[in-house]
N, CA, C and O atoms as a printed pandas DataFrame, in Angstrom:
     atom_number atom_name residue_name chain_id  residue_number  x_coord  y_coord  z_coord
0              1         N          UNK        A               1    0.823   -1.190   -0.006
1              2        CA          UNK        A               1   -0.008    0.000   -0.004
2              3         C          UNK        A               1    0.874    1.223   -0.007
3              4         O          UNK        A               1    1.903    1.247    0.668
4              5         N          UNK        A               2    0.493    2.241   -0.755
5              6        CA          UNK        A               2    1.199    3.499   -0.832
6              7         C          UNK        A               2    0.695    4.371    0.306
7              8         O          UNK        A               2   -0.512    4.550    0.468
8              9         N          UNK        A               3    1.650    4.933    1.125
9             10        CA          UNK        A               3    1.336    5.695    2.289
10            11         C          UNK        A               3    1.712    7.156    2.122
11            12         O          UNK        A               3    2.895    7.494    2.128
12            13         N          UNK        A               4    0.758    7.995    1.979
13            14        CA          UNK        A               4    0.929    9.429    1.870
14            15         C          UNK        A               4    0.007   10.130    2.824
15            16         O          UNK        A               4   -1.198   10.163    2.577
16            17         N          UNK        A               5    0.518   10.712    3.934
17            18        CA          UNK        A               5   -0.326   11.297    4.986
18            19         C          UNK        A               5   -1.239   12.398    4.415
19            20         O          UNK        A               5   -2.387   12.527    4.839
20            21         N          UNK        A               6   -0.739   13.181    3.467
21            22        CA          UNK        A               6   -1.582   14.239    2.872
22            23         C          UNK        A               6   -1.995   13.749    1.493
23            24         O          UNK        A               6   -1.150   13.483    0.637
24            25         N          UNK        A               7   -3.300   13.631    1.287
25            26        CA          UNK        A               7   -3.852   13.101    0.032
26            27         C          UNK        A               7   -5.076   13.890   -0.354
27            28         O          UNK        A               7   -5.956   14.126    0.474
28            29         N          UNK        A               8   -5.141   14.299   -1.598
29            30        CA          UNK        A               8   -6.262   15.096   -2.098
30            31         C          UNK        A               8   -5.987   15.563   -3.510
31            32         O          UNK        A               8   -5.066   15.087   -4.174
32            33         N          UNK        A               9   -6.807   16.509   -3.959
33            34        CA          UNK        A               9   -6.529   17.089   -5.294
34            35         C          UNK        A               9   -5.788   18.401   -5.076
35            36         O          UNK        A               9   -5.717   18.900   -3.953
36            37         N          UNK        A              10   -5.245   18.948   -6.132
37            38        CA          UNK        A              10   -4.463   20.189   -6.080
38            39         C          UNK        A              10   -4.873   21.055   -7.256
39            40         O          UNK        A              10   -5.119   20.527   -8.340
40            41         N          UNK        A              11   -4.954   22.341   -7.085
41            42        CA          UNK        A              11   -5.141   23.274   -8.215
42            43         C          UNK        A              11   -4.630   24.654   -7.747
43            44         O          UNK        A              11   -4.475   24.956   -6.564
44            45         N          UNK        A              12   -4.379   25.477   -8.826
45            46        CA          UNK        A              12   -3.941   26.832   -8.534
46            47         C          UNK        A              12   -4.897   27.838   -9.215
47            48         O          UNK        A              12   -5.874   27.443   -9.852
48            49         N          UNK        A              13   -4.609   29.086   -9.072
49            50        CA          UNK        A              13   -5.474   30.167   -9.634
50            51         C          UNK        A              13   -5.443   30.229  -11.141
51            52         O          UNK        A              13   -6.378   30.728  -11.767
52            53         N          UNK        A              14   -4.338   29.710  -11.745
53            54        CA          UNK        A              14   -4.229   29.694  -13.174
54            55         C          UNK        A              14   -5.055   28.602  -13.852
55            56         O          UNK        A              14   -5.188   28.583  -15.076
56            57         N          UNK        A              15   -5.587   27.731  -13.079
57            58        CA          UNK        A              15   -6.385   26.626  -13.620
58            59         C          UNK        A              15   -5.632   25.340  -13.808
59            60         O          UNK        A              15   -6.172   24.402  -14.394
60            61         N          UNK        A              16   -4.379   25.253  -13.327
61            62        CA          UNK        A              16   -3.632   24.005  -13.359
62            63         C          UNK        A              16   -4.220   23.078  -12.250
63            64         O          UNK        A              16   -4.549   23.541  -11.157
64            65         N          UNK        A              17   -4.340   21.788  -12.555
65            66        CA          UNK        A              17   -4.901   20.905  -11.538
66            67         C          UNK        A              17   -4.272   19.501  -11.664
67            68         O          UNK        A              17   -3.867   19.038  -12.730
68            69         N          UNK        A              18   -4.229   18.879  -10.493
69            70        CA          UNK        A              18   -3.834   17.451  -10.454
70            71         C          UNK        A              18   -4.904   16.700   -9.718
71            72         O          UNK        A              18   -5.266   17.084   -8.605
72            73         N          UNK        A              19   -5.421   15.648  -10.294
73            74        CA          UNK        A              19   -6.560   14.909   -9.758
74            75         C          UNK        A              19   -6.292   14.338   -8.387
75            76         O          UNK        A              19   -7.121   14.490   -7.490
76            77         N          UNK        A              20   -5.130   13.667   -8.189
77            78        CA          UNK        A              20   -4.791   13.112   -6.899
78            79         C          UNK        A              20   -3.289   13.410   -6.620
79            80         O          UNK        A              20   -2.390   13.044   -7.377
80            81         N          UNK        A              21   -3.092   14.122   -5.445
81            82        CA          UNK        A              21   -1.731   14.457   -5.065
82            83         C          UNK        A              21   -1.545   13.966   -3.652
83            84         O          UNK        A              21   -2.258   14.358   -2.728
84            85         N          UNK        A              22   -0.539   13.074   -3.508
85            86        CA          UNK        A              22   -0.195   12.535   -2.217
86            87         C          UNK        A              22    1.160   13.054   -1.805
87            88         O          UNK        A              22    2.091   13.041   -2.610
88            89         N          UNK        A              23    1.299   13.508   -0.579
89            90        CA          UNK        A              23    2.594   14.067   -0.152
90            91         C          UNK        A              23    2.973   13.482    1.260
91            92         O          UNK        A              23    2.141   13.401    2.164
92            93         N          UNK        A              24    4.207   13.103    1.386
93            94        CA          UNK        A              24    4.762   12.615    2.633
94            95         C          UNK        A              24    5.953   13.518    2.873
95            96         O          UNK        A              24    7.039   13.228    2.370
96            97         N          UNK        A              25    5.792   14.652    3.656
97            98        CA          UNK        A              25    6.868   15.583    3.874
98            99         C          UNK        A              25    7.997   14.923    4.712
99           100         O          UNK        A              25    9.166   15.213    4.457
100          101         N          UNK        A              26    7.703   14.070    5.675
101          102        CA          UNK        A              26    8.719   13.435    6.453
102          103         C          UNK        A              26    9.600   12.520    5.559
103          104         O          UNK        A              26   10.829   12.546    5.639
104          105         N          UNK        A              27    8.951   11.739    4.736
105          106        CA          UNK        A              27    9.699   10.856    3.884
106          107         C          UNK        A              27   10.211   11.515    2.602
107          108         O          UNK        A              27   10.993   10.932    1.851
108          109         N          UNK        A              28    9.747   12.747    2.374
109          110        CA          UNK        A              28   10.286   13.525    1.221
110          111         C          UNK        A              28    9.790   12.977   -0.079
111          112         O          UNK        A              28   10.489   13.092   -1.086
112          113         N          UNK        A              29    8.593   12.371   -0.117
113          114        CA          UNK        A              29    8.102   11.803   -1.351
114          115         C          UNK        A              29    6.755   12.361   -1.728
115          116         O          UNK        A              29    6.025   12.890   -0.890
116          117         N          UNK        A              30    6.427   12.235   -3.018
117          118        CA          UNK        A              30    5.150   12.675   -3.501
118          119         C          UNK        A              30    4.650   11.807   -4.641
119          120         O          UNK        A              30    5.420   11.135   -5.327
120          121         N          UNK        A              31    3.330   11.842   -4.823
121          122        CA          UNK        A              31    2.648   11.022   -5.851
122          123         C          UNK        A              31    1.629   11.923   -6.542
123          124         O          UNK        A              31    0.790   12.528   -5.873
124          125         N          UNK        A              32    1.687   12.021   -7.857
125          126        CA          UNK        A              32    0.723   12.799   -8.635
126          127         C          UNK        A              32    0.089   11.854   -9.698
127          128         O          UNK        A              32    0.765   11.232  -10.518
128          129         N          UNK        A              33   -1.294   11.798   -9.613
129          130        CA          UNK        A              33   -2.011   10.925  -10.516
130          131         C          UNK        A              33   -3.126   11.645  -11.225
131          132         O          UNK        A              33   -3.883   12.399  -10.613
132          133         N          UNK        A              34   -3.227   11.412  -12.521
133          134        CA          UNK        A              34   -4.332   11.954  -13.288
134          135         C          UNK        A              34   -5.294   10.797  -13.542
135          136         O          UNK        A              34   -4.869    9.662  -13.759
136          137         N          UNK        A              35   -6.595   11.095  -13.514
137          138        CA          UNK        A              35   -7.621   10.080  -13.726
138          139         C          UNK        A              35   -8.425   10.490  -14.980
139          140         O          UNK        A              35   -8.892   11.624  -15.090
140          141         N          UNK        A              36   -8.568    9.553  -15.903
141          142        CA          UNK        A              36   -9.339    9.756  -17.151
142          143         C          UNK        A              36  -10.361    8.743  -17.323
143          144         O          UNK        A              36  -10.059    7.557  -17.196
144          145         N          UNK        A              37  -11.594    9.118  -17.613
145          146        CA          UNK        A              37  -12.684    8.155  -17.781
146          147         C          UNK        A              37  -12.851    7.865  -19.252
147          148         O          UNK        A              37  -13.921    8.075  -19.824
148          149         N          UNK        A              38  -11.776    7.376  -19.868
149          150        CA          UNK        A              38  -11.792    7.000  -21.262
150          151         C          UNK        A              38  -10.652    6.065  -21.571
151          152         O          UNK        A              38   -9.771    5.870  -20.734
152          153         N          UNK        A              39  -10.645    5.481  -22.756
153          154        CA          UNK        A              39   -9.529    4.687  -23.231
154          155         C          UNK        A              39   -8.510    5.612  -23.829
155          156         O          UNK        A              39   -8.848    6.581  -24.509
156          157         N          UNK        A              40   -7.194    5.289  -23.557
157          158        CA          UNK        A              40   -6.119    6.132  -24.037
158          159         C          UNK        A              40   -5.129    5.326  -24.840
159          160         O          UNK        A              40   -4.799    4.188  -24.505
160          161         N          UNK        A              41   -4.667    5.941  -25.902
161          162        CA          UNK        A              41   -3.509    5.394  -26.643
162          163         C          UNK        A              41   -2.247    5.716  -25.876
163          164         O          UNK        A              41   -2.263    6.549  -24.970
164          165         N          UNK        A              42   -1.143    5.057  -26.233
165          166        CA          UNK        A              42    0.116    5.316  -25.531
166          167         C          UNK        A              42    0.581    6.755  -25.625
167          168         O          UNK        A              42    1.041    7.332  -24.640
168          169         N          UNK        A              43    0.458    7.349  -26.845
169          170        CA          UNK        A              43    0.975    8.711  -27.007
170          171         C          UNK        A              43    0.142    9.718  -26.192
171          172         O          UNK        A              43    0.687   10.656  -25.610
172          173         N          UNK        A              44   -1.204    9.507  -26.158
173          174        CA          UNK        A              44   -2.017   10.435  -25.402
174          175         C          UNK        A              44   -1.769   10.274  -23.921
175          176         O          UNK        A              44   -1.718   11.258  -23.183
176          177         N          UNK        A              45   -1.611    9.010  -23.473
177          178        CA          UNK        A              45   -1.305    8.772  -22.058
178          179         C          UNK        A              45    0.042    9.417  -21.681
179          180         O          UNK        A              45    0.150   10.055  -20.633
180          181         N          UNK        A              46    1.063    9.251  -22.532
181          182        CA          UNK        A              46    2.384    9.837  -22.307
182          183         C          UNK        A              46    2.325   11.351  -22.209
183          184         O          UNK        A              46    3.005   11.956  -21.380
184          185         N          UNK        A              47    1.505   11.962  -23.063
185          186        CA          UNK        A              47    1.365   13.410  -23.055
186          187         C          UNK        A              47    0.740   13.874  -21.725
187          188         O          UNK        A              47    1.179   14.865  -21.142
188          189         N          UNK        A              48   -0.277   13.156  -21.258
189          190        CA          UNK        A              48   -0.955   13.479  -19.984
190          191         C          UNK        A              48    0.083   13.336  -18.857
191          192         O          UNK        A              48    0.185   14.214  -18.000
192          193         N          UNK        A              49    0.834   12.265  -18.854
193          194        CA          UNK        A              49    1.834   12.042  -17.810
194          195         C          UNK        A              49    2.887   13.125  -17.814
195          196         O          UNK        A              49    3.265   13.599  -16.743
196          197         N          UNK        A              50    3.390   13.549  -18.993
197          198        CA          UNK        A              50    4.400   14.608  -19.031
198          199         C          UNK        A              50    3.814   15.956  -18.595
199          200         O          UNK        A              50    4.509   16.723  -17.929
200          201         N          UNK        A              51    2.596   16.262  -18.935
201          202        CA          UNK        A              51    1.927   17.462  -18.448
202          203         C          UNK        A              51    1.808   17.443  -16.944
203          204         O          UNK        A              51    2.031   18.453  -16.277
204          205         N          UNK        A              52    1.454   16.284  -16.413
205          206        CA          UNK        A              52    1.289   16.154  -14.936
206          207         C          UNK        A              52    2.647   16.383  -14.334
207          208         O          UNK        A              52    2.727   17.099  -13.336
208          209         N          UNK        A              53    3.699   15.847  -14.846
209          210        CA          UNK        A              53    5.037   16.044  -14.325
210          211         C          UNK        A              53    5.368   17.535  -14.327
211          212         O          UNK        A              53    5.951   18.035  -13.366
212          213         N          UNK        A              54    5.009   18.242  -15.378
213          214        CA          UNK        A              54    5.263   19.687  -15.462
214          215         C          UNK        A              54    4.438   20.407  -14.375
215          216         O          UNK        A              54    4.947   21.340  -13.754
216          217         N          UNK        A              55    3.198   20.006  -14.134
217          218        CA          UNK        A              55    2.379   20.635  -13.120
218          219         C          UNK        A              55    2.919   20.491  -11.701
219          220         O          UNK        A              55    2.726   21.368  -10.858
220          221         N          UNK        A              56    3.609   19.356  -11.445
221          222        CA          UNK        A              56    4.170   19.140  -10.135
222          223         C          UNK        A              56    5.204   20.168   -9.798
223          224         O          UNK        A              56    5.438   20.446   -8.622
224          225         N          UNK        A              57    5.819   20.729  -10.774
225          226        CA          UNK        A              57    6.884   21.783  -10.521
226          227         C          UNK        A              57    6.257   23.059   -9.954
227          228         O          UNK        A              57    6.967   23.911   -9.420
228          229         N          UNK        A              58    4.938   23.195  -10.067
229          230        CA          UNK        A              58    4.210   24.347   -9.548
230          231         C          UNK        A              58    3.825   24.134   -8.102
231          232         O          UNK        A              58    3.455   25.099   -7.433
232          233         N          UNK        A              59    3.895   22.903   -7.577
233          234        CA          UNK        A              59    3.454   22.618   -6.231
234          235         C          UNK        A              59    4.660   22.777   -5.300
235          236         O          UNK        A              59    5.711   22.173   -5.507
236          237         N          UNK        A              60    4.478   23.596   -4.283
237          238        CA          UNK        A              60    5.586   23.827   -3.312
238          239         C          UNK        A              60    5.852   22.561   -2.467
239          240         O          UNK        A              60    4.935   21.845   -2.065
240          241         N          UNK        A              61    7.101   22.337   -2.231
241          242        CA          UNK        A              61    7.515   21.260   -1.349
242          243         C          UNK        A              61    7.700   19.873   -1.988
243          244         O          UNK        A              61    7.904   18.880   -1.289
244          245         N          UNK        A              62    7.625   19.824   -3.337
245          246        CA          UNK        A              62    7.771   18.561   -4.007
246          247         C          UNK        A              62    9.125   18.594   -4.709
247          248         O          UNK        A              62    9.461   19.546   -5.412
248          249         N          UNK        A              63    9.910   17.500   -4.492
249          250        CA          UNK        A              63   11.171   17.434   -5.230
250          251         C          UNK        A              63   11.175   16.235   -6.169
251          252         O          UNK        A              63   10.563   15.204   -5.889
252          253         N          UNK        A              64   11.869   16.387   -7.276
253          254        CA          UNK        A              64   11.878   15.366   -8.300
254          255         C          UNK        A              64   12.348   13.986   -7.896
255          256         O          UNK        A              64   11.724   13.011   -8.315
256          257         N          UNK        A              65   13.427   13.828   -7.095
257          258        CA          UNK        A              65   14.028   12.520   -6.783
258          259         C          UNK        A              65   12.995   11.505   -6.288
259          260         O          UNK        A              65   13.026   10.353   -6.723
260          261         N          UNK        A              66   12.101   11.886   -5.412
261          262        CA          UNK        A              66   11.155   10.922   -4.879
262          263         C          UNK        A              66    9.709   11.175   -5.319
263          264         O          UNK        A              66    8.764   10.892   -4.582
264          265         N          UNK        A              67    9.557   11.711   -6.534
265          266        CA          UNK        A              67    8.256   11.998   -7.121
266          267         C          UNK        A              67    7.877   10.872   -8.024
267          268         O          UNK        A              67    8.663   10.439   -8.867
268          269         N          UNK        A              68    6.640   10.384   -7.845
269          270        CA          UNK        A              68    6.103    9.384   -8.774
270          271         C          UNK        A              68    4.878    9.941   -9.471
271          272         O          UNK        A              68    4.007   10.539   -8.840
272          273         N          UNK        A              69    4.820    9.746  -10.733
273          274        CA          UNK        A              69    3.683   10.264  -11.555
274          275         C          UNK        A              69    2.976    9.100  -12.194
275          276         O          UNK        A              69    3.594    8.190  -12.747
276          277         N          UNK        A              70    1.624    9.152  -12.102
277          278        CA          UNK        A              70    0.845    8.001  -12.632
278          279         C          UNK        A              70   -0.439    8.487  -13.294
279          280         O          UNK        A              70   -0.804    9.663  -13.266
280          281         N          UNK        A              71   -1.116    7.465  -13.907
281          282        CA          UNK        A              71   -2.375    7.730  -14.609
282          283         C          UNK        A              71   -3.308    6.564  -14.393
283          284         O          UNK        A              71   -2.865    5.417  -14.330
284          285         N          UNK        A              72   -4.581    6.837  -14.280
285          286        CA          UNK        A              72   -5.646    5.835  -14.244
286          287         C          UNK        A              72   -6.590    6.141  -15.376
287          288         O          UNK        A              72   -7.012    7.286  -15.540
288          289         N          UNK        A              73   -6.939    5.119  -16.178
289          290        CA          UNK        A              73   -7.927    5.309  -17.244
290          291         C          UNK        A              73   -8.661    3.974  -17.478
291          292         O          UNK        A              73   -8.289    2.927  -16.948
292          293         N          UNK        A              74   -9.696    4.065  -18.281
293          294        CA          UNK        A              74  -10.481    2.823  -18.558
294          295         C          UNK        A              74   -9.578    1.753  -19.173
295          296         O          UNK        A              74   -9.568    0.616  -18.700
296          297         N          UNK        A              75   -8.853    2.082  -20.172
297          298        CA          UNK        A              75   -7.884    1.188  -20.849
298          299         C          UNK        A              75   -6.744    2.073  -21.270
299          300         O          UNK        A              75   -6.942    3.255  -21.550
300          301         N          UNK        A              76   -5.514    1.502  -21.321
301          302        CA          UNK        A              76   -4.351    2.281  -21.705
302          303         C          UNK        A              76   -3.480    1.367  -22.583
303          304         O          UNK        A              76   -2.899    0.383  -22.125
304          305         N          UNK        A              77   -3.422    1.749  -23.877
305          306        CA          UNK        A              77   -2.571    0.990  -24.804
306          307         C          UNK        A              77   -1.109    1.401  -24.484
307          308         O          UNK        A              77   -0.835    2.552  -24.146
308          309         N          UNK        A              78   -0.213    0.457  -24.599
309          310        CA          UNK        A              78    1.225    0.702  -24.407
310          311         C          UNK        A              78    1.547    0.844  -22.911
311          312         O          UNK        A              78    2.537    1.473  -22.536
312          313         N          UNK        A              79    0.707    0.256  -22.078
313          314        CA          UNK        A              79    0.880    0.373  -20.594
314          315         C          UNK        A              79    2.310   -0.090  -20.182
315          316         O          UNK        A              79    2.950    0.546  -19.344
316          317         N          UNK        A              80    2.778   -1.160  -20.758
317          318        CA          UNK        A              80    4.058   -1.733  -20.415
318          319         C          UNK        A              80    5.151   -0.772  -20.711
319          320         O          UNK        A              80    6.078   -0.625  -19.915
320          321         N          UNK        A              81    5.076   -0.083  -21.877
321          322        CA          UNK        A              81    6.117    0.889  -22.259
322          323         C          UNK        A              81    6.200    2.059  -21.254
323          324         O          UNK        A              81    7.277    2.488  -20.840
324          325         N          UNK        A              82    4.994    2.548  -20.887
325          326        CA          UNK        A              82    4.963    3.645  -19.915
326          327         C          UNK        A              82    5.506    3.242  -18.552
327          328         O          UNK        A              82    6.223    4.008  -17.907
328          329         N          UNK        A              83    5.161    2.038  -18.119
329          330        CA          UNK        A              83    5.714    1.570  -16.848
330          331         C          UNK        A              83    7.194    1.365  -16.928
331          332         O          UNK        A              83    7.887    1.600  -15.938
332          333         N          UNK        A              84    7.710    0.947  -18.031
333          334        CA          UNK        A              84    9.139    0.755  -18.159
334          335         C          UNK        A              84    9.868    2.089  -18.184
335          336         O          UNK        A              84   11.072    2.149  -17.936
336          337         N          UNK        A              85    9.153    3.134  -18.477
337          338        CA          UNK        A              85    9.741    4.528  -18.393
338          339         C          UNK        A              85    9.605    5.138  -17.046
339          340         O          UNK        A              85    9.932    6.311  -16.867
340          341         N          UNK        A              86    9.106    4.347  -16.030
341          342        CA          UNK        A              86    9.031    4.831  -14.681
342          343         C          UNK        A              86    7.717    5.400  -14.214
343          344         O          UNK        A              86    7.596    5.827  -13.066
344          345         N          UNK        A              87    6.715    5.412  -15.100
345          346        CA          UNK        A              87    5.402    5.924  -14.713
346          347         C          UNK        A              87    4.583    4.826  -14.062
347          348         O          UNK        A              87    4.751    3.644  -14.358
348          349         N          UNK        A              88    3.683    5.242  -13.160
349          350        CA          UNK        A              88    2.698    4.294  -12.589
350          351         C          UNK        A              88    1.460    4.302  -13.495
351          352         O          UNK        A              88    0.967    5.365  -13.873
352          353         N          UNK        A              89    0.974    3.126  -13.833
353          354        CA          UNK        A              89   -0.118    3.038  -14.791
354          355         C          UNK        A              89   -1.151    2.013  -14.308
355          356         O          UNK        A              89   -0.813    0.861  -14.035
356          357         N          UNK        A              90   -2.393    2.437  -14.207
357          358        CA          UNK        A              90   -3.440    1.503  -13.834
358          359         C          UNK        A              90   -4.639    1.639  -14.763
359          360         O          UNK        A              90   -5.043    2.746  -15.119
360          361         N          UNK        A              91   -5.202    0.495  -15.152
361          362        CA          UNK        A              91   -6.492    0.484  -15.857
362          363         C          UNK        A              91   -7.605    0.356  -14.798
363          364         O          UNK        A              91   -7.424   -0.307  -13.777
364          365         N          UNK        A              92   -8.720    0.978  -15.049
365          366        CA          UNK        A              92   -9.827    1.013  -14.057
366          367         C          UNK        A              92  -10.210   -0.320  -13.533
367          368         O          UNK        A              92  -10.509   -0.445  -12.345
368          369         N          UNK        A              93  -10.218   -1.356  -14.380
369          370        CA          UNK        A              93  -10.587   -2.693  -13.937
370          371         C          UNK        A              93   -9.636   -3.262  -12.900
371          372         O          UNK        A              93  -10.021   -4.148  -12.137
372          373         N          UNK        A              94   -8.415   -2.779  -12.855
373          374        CA          UNK        A              94   -7.494   -3.249  -11.824
374          375         C          UNK        A              94   -7.830   -2.687  -10.440
375          376         O          UNK        A              94   -7.529   -3.287   -9.408
376          377         N          UNK        A              95   -8.471   -1.507  -10.462
377          378        CA          UNK        A              95   -8.816   -0.901   -9.159
378          379         C          UNK        A              95  -10.258   -1.215   -8.730
379          380         O          UNK        A              95  -10.553   -1.273   -7.537
380          381         N          UNK        A              96  -11.138   -1.413   -9.694
381          382        CA          UNK        A              96  -12.514   -1.735   -9.439
382          383         C          UNK        A              96  -12.887   -2.989  -10.118
383          384         O          UNK        A              96  -13.264   -2.933  -11.288
384          385         N          UNK        A              97  -12.815   -4.147   -9.477
385          386        CA          UNK        A              97  -13.097   -5.404  -10.185
386          387         C          UNK        A              97  -14.542   -5.582  -10.490
387          388         O          UNK        A              97  -14.928   -6.591  -11.081
């Protein structure tokens, strides 16, 4: 189980948002996840993940070394490639049987 004492969504006044942001200040780690209610191709999923990574730079107190970025969607093509690049990837059926 992933343990992040602070868990919720994040947004700023410019309209940037992250669906799920988990932060563990003591452990110095963070988790940013986007949730999409649709099927994604690999390139679209990768673009969303890269944009999420960019948005994390706007959040105070998050450092890159212990940051994990992930995505949840109905289906994700190329899931294995994304995971091999260090992203966390879940299909909805894995979370809701």
